[in-house]
């Protein structure tokens, strides 16, 4: 893990030999639940879903892995890049 943020309200599993690039995020929850039309409430303890990352995975720099995601062994994950012209 290199300058990576991992937030596990329930469960985040990272397999052996997995490389997580700099500035990546791995979250198993949404942090705060929306309340009403324009506000946010307290931490939403009922919304976490486990994240499972297999063995020997390569997660590129600045990638974001969100709740409920399963990544198989030896997968390569890269962030989405949108370039304006």
CSV table of N, CA and C in Angstrom, one decimal:
chain,number,residue,atom,x,y,z
A,1,UNK,N,0.9,-1.2,0.0
A,1,UNK,CA,0.0,0.0,0.0
A,1,UNK,C,0.9,1.2,0.0
A,2,UNK,N,0.6,2.2,-0.9
A,2,UNK,CA,1.4,3.3,-1.0
A,2,UNK,C,0.5,4.6,-1.0
A,3,UNK,N,0.5,5.3,0.1
A,3,UNK,CA,-0.3,6.5,0.3
A,3,UNK,C,-1.7,6.2,-0.1
A,4,UNK,N,-2.3,5.2,0.5
A,4,UNK,CA,-3.6,4.7,0.2
A,4,UNK,C,-4.5,4.8,1.4
A,5,UNK,N,-5.8,5.2,1.1
A,5,UNK,CA,-6.8,5.3,2.2
A,5,UNK,C,-7.7,4.0,2.1
A,6,UNK,N,-7.8,3.3,3.2
A,6,UNK,CA,-8.7,2.2,3.3
A,6,UNK,C,-9.6,2.4,4.5
A,7,UNK,N,-10.9,2.4,4.2
A,7,UNK,CA,-11.9,2.6,5.2
A,7,UNK,C,-12.8,1.4,5.3
A,8,UNK,N,-12.8,0.7,6.4
A,8,UNK,CA,-13.5,-0.6,6.6
A,8,UNK,C,-14.5,-0.4,7.7
A,9,UNK,N,-15.7,-0.1,7.4
A,9,UNK,CA,-16.7,-0.1,8.5
A,9,UNK,C,-17.2,-1.5,8.8
A,10,UNK,N,-17.1,-2.4,7.8
A,10,UNK,CA,-17.5,-3.8,8.0
A,10,UNK,C,-16.3,-4.7,7.7
A,11,UNK,N,-15.9,-4.7,6.4
A,11,UNK,CA,-14.8,-5.7,6.0
A,11,UNK,C,-14.2,-5.3,4.7
A,12,UNK,N,-12.9,-5.2,4.6
A,12,UNK,CA,-12.1,-5.1,3.4
A,12,UNK,C,-11.0,-6.2,3.4
A,13,UNK,N,-11.0,-7.0,2.4
A,13,UNK,CA,-10.0,-8.1,2.3
A,13,UNK,C,-9.1,-7.8,1.2
A,14,UNK,N,-7.8,-7.8,1.4
A,14,UNK,CA,-6.8,-7.6,0.4
A,14,UNK,C,-5.9,-8.8,0.3
A,15,UNK,N,-5.9,-9.5,-0.8
A,15,UNK,CA,-5.1,-10.8,-0.9
A,15,UNK,C,-3.6,-10.6,-0.9
A,16,UNK,N,-3.0,-11.7,-0.6
A,16,UNK,CA,-1.5,-11.8,-0.6
A,16,UNK,C,-0.9,-11.3,-2.0
A,17,UNK,N,0.2,-10.6,-1.9
A,17,UNK,CA,0.9,-10.2,-3.1
A,17,UNK,C,0.2,-9.1,-3.9
A,18,UNK,N,-0.8,-8.5,-3.4
A,18,UNK,CA,-1.5,-7.4,-4.1
A,18,UNK,C,-0.8,-6.1,-3.9
A,19,UNK,N,-0.7,-5.3,-5.0
A,19,UNK,CA,-0.1,-4.0,-5.1
A,19,UNK,C,-1.2,-3.0,-5.2
A,20,UNK,N,-1.2,-2.0,-4.3
A,20,UNK,CA,-2.1,-0.9,-4.4
A,20,UNK,C,-1.4,0.4,-4.6
A,21,UNK,N,-1.6,1.0,-5.7
A,21,UNK,CA,-0.8,2.2,-6.1
A,21,UNK,C,-1.2,3.5,-5.2
A,22,UNK,N,-0.3,4.5,-5.4
A,22,UNK,CA,-0.4,5.7,-4.6
A,22,UNK,C,-1.7,6.4,-4.8
A,23,UNK,N,-2.2,7.0,-3.8
A,23,UNK,CA,-3.4,7.8,-3.8
A,23,UNK,C,-4.7,7.1,-4.2
A,24,UNK,N,-4.7,5.8,-3.9
A,24,UNK,CA,-5.9,4.9,-4.2
A,24,UNK,C,-6.8,4.9,-3.0
A,25,UNK,N,-8.1,4.7,-3.2
A,25,UNK,CA,-9.1,4.6,-2.1
A,25,UNK,C,-9.8,3.3,-2.2
A,26,UNK,N,-10.0,2.7,-1.0
A,26,UNK,CA,-10.8,1.5,-0.9
A,26,UNK,C,-11.8,1.7,0.2
A,27,UNK,N,-13.1,1.7,-0.1
A,27,UNK,CA,-14.1,2.0,0.9
A,27,UNK,C,-15.2,1.0,0.8
A,28,UNK,N,-15.6,0.5,2.0
A,28,UNK,CA,-16.7,-0.5,2.0
A,28,UNK,C,-18.1,0.2,2.5
A,29,UNK,N,-18.1,1.5,2.4
A,29,UNK,CA,-19.4,2.2,2.9
A,29,UNK,C,-19.5,3.5,2.2
A,30,UNK,N,-20.6,4.2,2.4
A,30,UNK,CA,-20.9,5.5,1.8
A,30,UNK,C,-20.7,6.6,2.8
A,31,UNK,N,-20.2,6.3,4.0
A,31,UNK,CA,-19.9,7.3,5.0
A,31,UNK,C,-21.1,8.0,5.6
A,32,UNK,N,-21.8,8.8,4.9
A,32,UNK,CA,-23.0,9.5,5.5
A,32,UNK,C,-24.2,9.3,4.6
A,33,UNK,N,-25.3,9.2,5.2
A,33,UNK,CA,-26.6,8.9,4.4
A,33,UNK,C,-27.2,10.3,4.1
A,34,UNK,N,-27.8,10.4,3.0
A,34,UNK,CA,-28.6,11.6,2.7
A,34,UNK,C,-29.8,11.7,3.6
A,35,UNK,N,-30.1,12.9,4.0
A,35,UNK,CA,-31.3,13.2,4.8
A,35,UNK,C,-32.0,14.4,4.2
A,36,UNK,N,-33.3,14.2,3.9
A,36,UNK,CA,-34.0,15.2,3.3
A,36,UNK,C,-33.5,15.5,1.9
A,37,UNK,N,-33.8,16.7,1.4
A,37,UNK,CA,-33.5,17.1,0.0
A,37,UNK,C,-32.0,17.5,-0.1
A,38,UNK,N,-31.5,18.3,0.9
A,38,UNK,CA,-30.2,18.9,0.7
A,38,UNK,C,-29.2,18.7,1.9
A,39,UNK,N,-29.4,17.8,2.8
A,39,UNK,CA,-28.5,17.6,3.9
A,39,UNK,C,-28.0,16.2,4.0
A,40,UNK,N,-27.0,16.0,4.8
A,40,UNK,CA,-26.4,14.7,5.1
A,40,UNK,C,-26.4,14.4,6.6
A,41,UNK,N,-26.7,13.2,6.9
A,41,UNK,CA,-26.8,12.8,8.3
A,41,UNK,C,-25.6,12.2,8.9
A,42,UNK,N,-25.7,11.5,10.0
A,42,UNK,CA,-24.6,10.8,10.6
A,42,UNK,C,-24.1,9.7,9.8
A,43,UNK,N,-23.0,9.1,10.2
A,43,UNK,CA,-22.4,7.9,9.6
A,43,UNK,C,-23.5,6.9,9.4
A,44,UNK,N,-23.6,6.3,8.2
A,44,UNK,CA,-24.7,5.4,7.9
A,44,UNK,C,-24.2,3.9,8.2
A,45,UNK,N,-24.5,3.4,9.4
A,45,UNK,CA,-24.0,2.1,9.8
A,45,UNK,C,-24.6,1.0,9.1
A,46,UNK,N,-25.8,1.2,8.4
A,46,UNK,CA,-26.5,0.1,7.8
A,46,UNK,C,-26.1,0.0,6.3
A,47,UNK,N,-25.2,0.7,5.8
A,47,UNK,CA,-24.9,0.6,4.4
A,47,UNK,C,-23.6,0.0,4.0
A,48,UNK,N,-22.7,-0.5,4.9
A,48,UNK,CA,-21.5,-1.1,4.4
A,48,UNK,C,-21.7,-2.4,3.7
A,49,UNK,N,-20.9,-2.7,2.7
A,49,UNK,CA,-20.9,-4.0,2.0
A,49,UNK,C,-19.4,-4.4,1.8
A,50,UNK,N,-19.1,-5.7,2.1
A,50,UNK,CA,-17.7,-6.1,2.0
A,50,UNK,C,-17.0,-5.8,0.7
A,51,UNK,N,-15.7,-5.6,0.7
A,51,UNK,CA,-14.9,-5.4,-0.5
A,51,UNK,C,-13.9,-6.6,-0.4
A,52,UNK,N,-13.8,-7.4,-1.5
A,52,UNK,CA,-12.8,-8.5,-1.6
A,52,UNK,C,-11.9,-8.3,-2.7
A,53,UNK,N,-10.6,-8.2,-2.5
A,53,UNK,CA,-9.6,-8.1,-3.5
A,53,UNK,C,-8.8,-9.3,-3.5
A,54,UNK,N,-8.6,-10.0,-4.6
A,54,UNK,CA,-7.9,-11.3,-4.7
A,54,UNK,C,-6.4,-11.2,-4.5
A,55,UNK,N,-5.7,-12.3,-4.8
A,55,UNK,CA,-4.3,-12.4,-4.6
A,55,UNK,C,-3.6,-11.9,-5.9
A,56,UNK,N,-2.5,-11.2,-5.8
A,56,UNK,CA,-1.7,-10.8,-6.9
A,56,UNK,C,-2.3,-9.8,-7.8
A,57,UNK,N,-3.2,-9.0,-7.2
A,57,UNK,CA,-3.9,-8.0,-8.0
A,57,UNK,C,-3.0,-6.7,-8.1
A,58,UNK,N,-3.1,-6.0,-9.2
A,58,UNK,CA,-2.4,-4.7,-9.4
A,58,UNK,C,-3.5,-3.6,-9.5
A,59,UNK,N,-3.5,-2.8,-8.5
A,59,UNK,CA,-4.5,-1.6,-8.5
A,59,UNK,C,-3.6,-0.4,-8.8
A,60,UNK,N,-3.9,0.3,-9.9
A,60,UNK,CA,-3.1,1.4,-10.3
A,60,UNK,C,-3.3,2.6,-9.4
A,61,UNK,N,-2.4,3.6,-9.6
A,61,UNK,CA,-2.4,4.8,-8.8
A,61,UNK,C,-3.8,5.6,-9.0
A,62,UNK,N,-4.3,6.1,-8.0
A,62,UNK,CA,-5.5,6.9,-8.0
A,62,UNK,C,-6.8,6.2,-8.3
A,63,UNK,N,-6.8,4.8,-8.2
A,63,UNK,CA,-8.0,4.0,-8.5
A,63,UNK,C,-8.9,4.1,-7.2
A,64,UNK,N,-10.2,4.0,-7.4
A,64,UNK,CA,-11.1,4.0,-6.3
A,64,UNK,C,-11.9,2.7,-6.4
A,65,UNK,N,-12.0,1.9,-5.3
A,65,UNK,CA,-12.7,0.7,-5.2
A,65,UNK,C,-13.8,1.0,-4.1
A,66,UNK,N,-15.1,0.8,-4.6
A,66,UNK,CA,-16.2,1.1,-3.7
A,66,UNK,C,-16.9,-0.1,-3.1
A,67,UNK,N,-17.8,0.1,-2.2
A,67,UNK,CA,-18.4,-1.0,-1.4
A,67,UNK,C,-19.1,-2.0,-2.4
A,68,UNK,N,-19.0,-3.3,-1.9
A,68,UNK,CA,-19.6,-4.4,-2.6
A,68,UNK,C,-18.8,-5.0,-3.8
A,69,UNK,N,-17.6,-4.5,-4.0
A,69,UNK,CA,-16.9,-4.9,-5.2
A,69,UNK,C,-16.0,-6.1,-4.8
A,70,UNK,N,-16.0,-7.1,-5.8
A,70,UNK,CA,-15.1,-8.2,-5.7
A,70,UNK,C,-14.2,-8.2,-6.9
A,71,UNK,N,-12.9,-8.3,-6.6
A,71,UNK,CA,-11.9,-8.3,-7.7
A,71,UNK,C,-11.1,-9.7,-7.6
A,72,UNK,N,-11.1,-10.4,-8.7
A,72,UNK,CA,-10.5,-11.7,-8.8
A,72,UNK,C,-9.0,-11.7,-8.8
A,73,UNK,N,-8.4,-12.8,-8.5
A,73,UNK,CA,-7.0,-13.0,-8.5
A,73,UNK,C,-6.3,-12.5,-9.8
A,74,UNK,N,-5.2,-11.9,-9.7
A,74,UNK,CA,-4.3,-11.4,-10.8
A,74,UNK,C,-5.0,-10.4,-11.7
A,75,UNK,N,-6.0,-9.7,-11.3
A,75,UNK,CA,-6.7,-8.7,-12.0
A,75,UNK,C,-5.8,-7.4,-12.0
A,76,UNK,N,-6.0,-6.6,-13.1
A,76,UNK,CA,-5.4,-5.3,-13.1
A,76,UNK,C,-6.5,-4.2,-13.1
A,77,UNK,N,-6.4,-3.3,-12.2
A,77,UNK,CA,-7.4,-2.2,-12.1
A,77,UNK,C,-6.8,-0.9,-12.3
A,78,UNK,N,-7.4,-0.1,-13.2
A,78,UNK,CA,-6.8,1.3,-13.4
A,78,UNK,C,-7.9,2.3,-13.3
A,79,UNK,N,-7.6,3.5,-12.9
A,79,UNK,CA,-8.6,4.5,-12.8
A,79,UNK,C,-9.1,5.0,-14.2
A,80,UNK,N,-10.3,5.5,-14.2
A,80,UNK,CA,-10.9,6.1,-15.4
A,80,UNK,C,-10.3,7.4,-15.6
A,81,UNK,N,-9.9,7.7,-16.9
A,81,UNK,CA,-9.3,9.0,-17.2
A,81,UNK,C,-10.1,9.6,-18.3
A,82,UNK,N,-10.5,10.8,-18.0
A,82,UNK,CA,-11.3,11.6,-19.0
A,82,UNK,C,-10.4,12.8,-19.4
A,83,UNK,N,-10.1,12.9,-20.6
A,83,UNK,CA,-9.2,14.0,-21.1
A,83,UNK,C,-10.0,15.0,-22.0
A,84,UNK,N,-10.1,16.2,-21.6
A,84,UNK,CA,-10.8,17.2,-22.4
A,84,UNK,C,-9.8,17.7,-23.5
A,85,UNK,N,-10.4,18.0,-24.7
A,85,UNK,CA,-9.6,18.5,-25.8
A,85,UNK,C,-9.9,19.9,-26.1
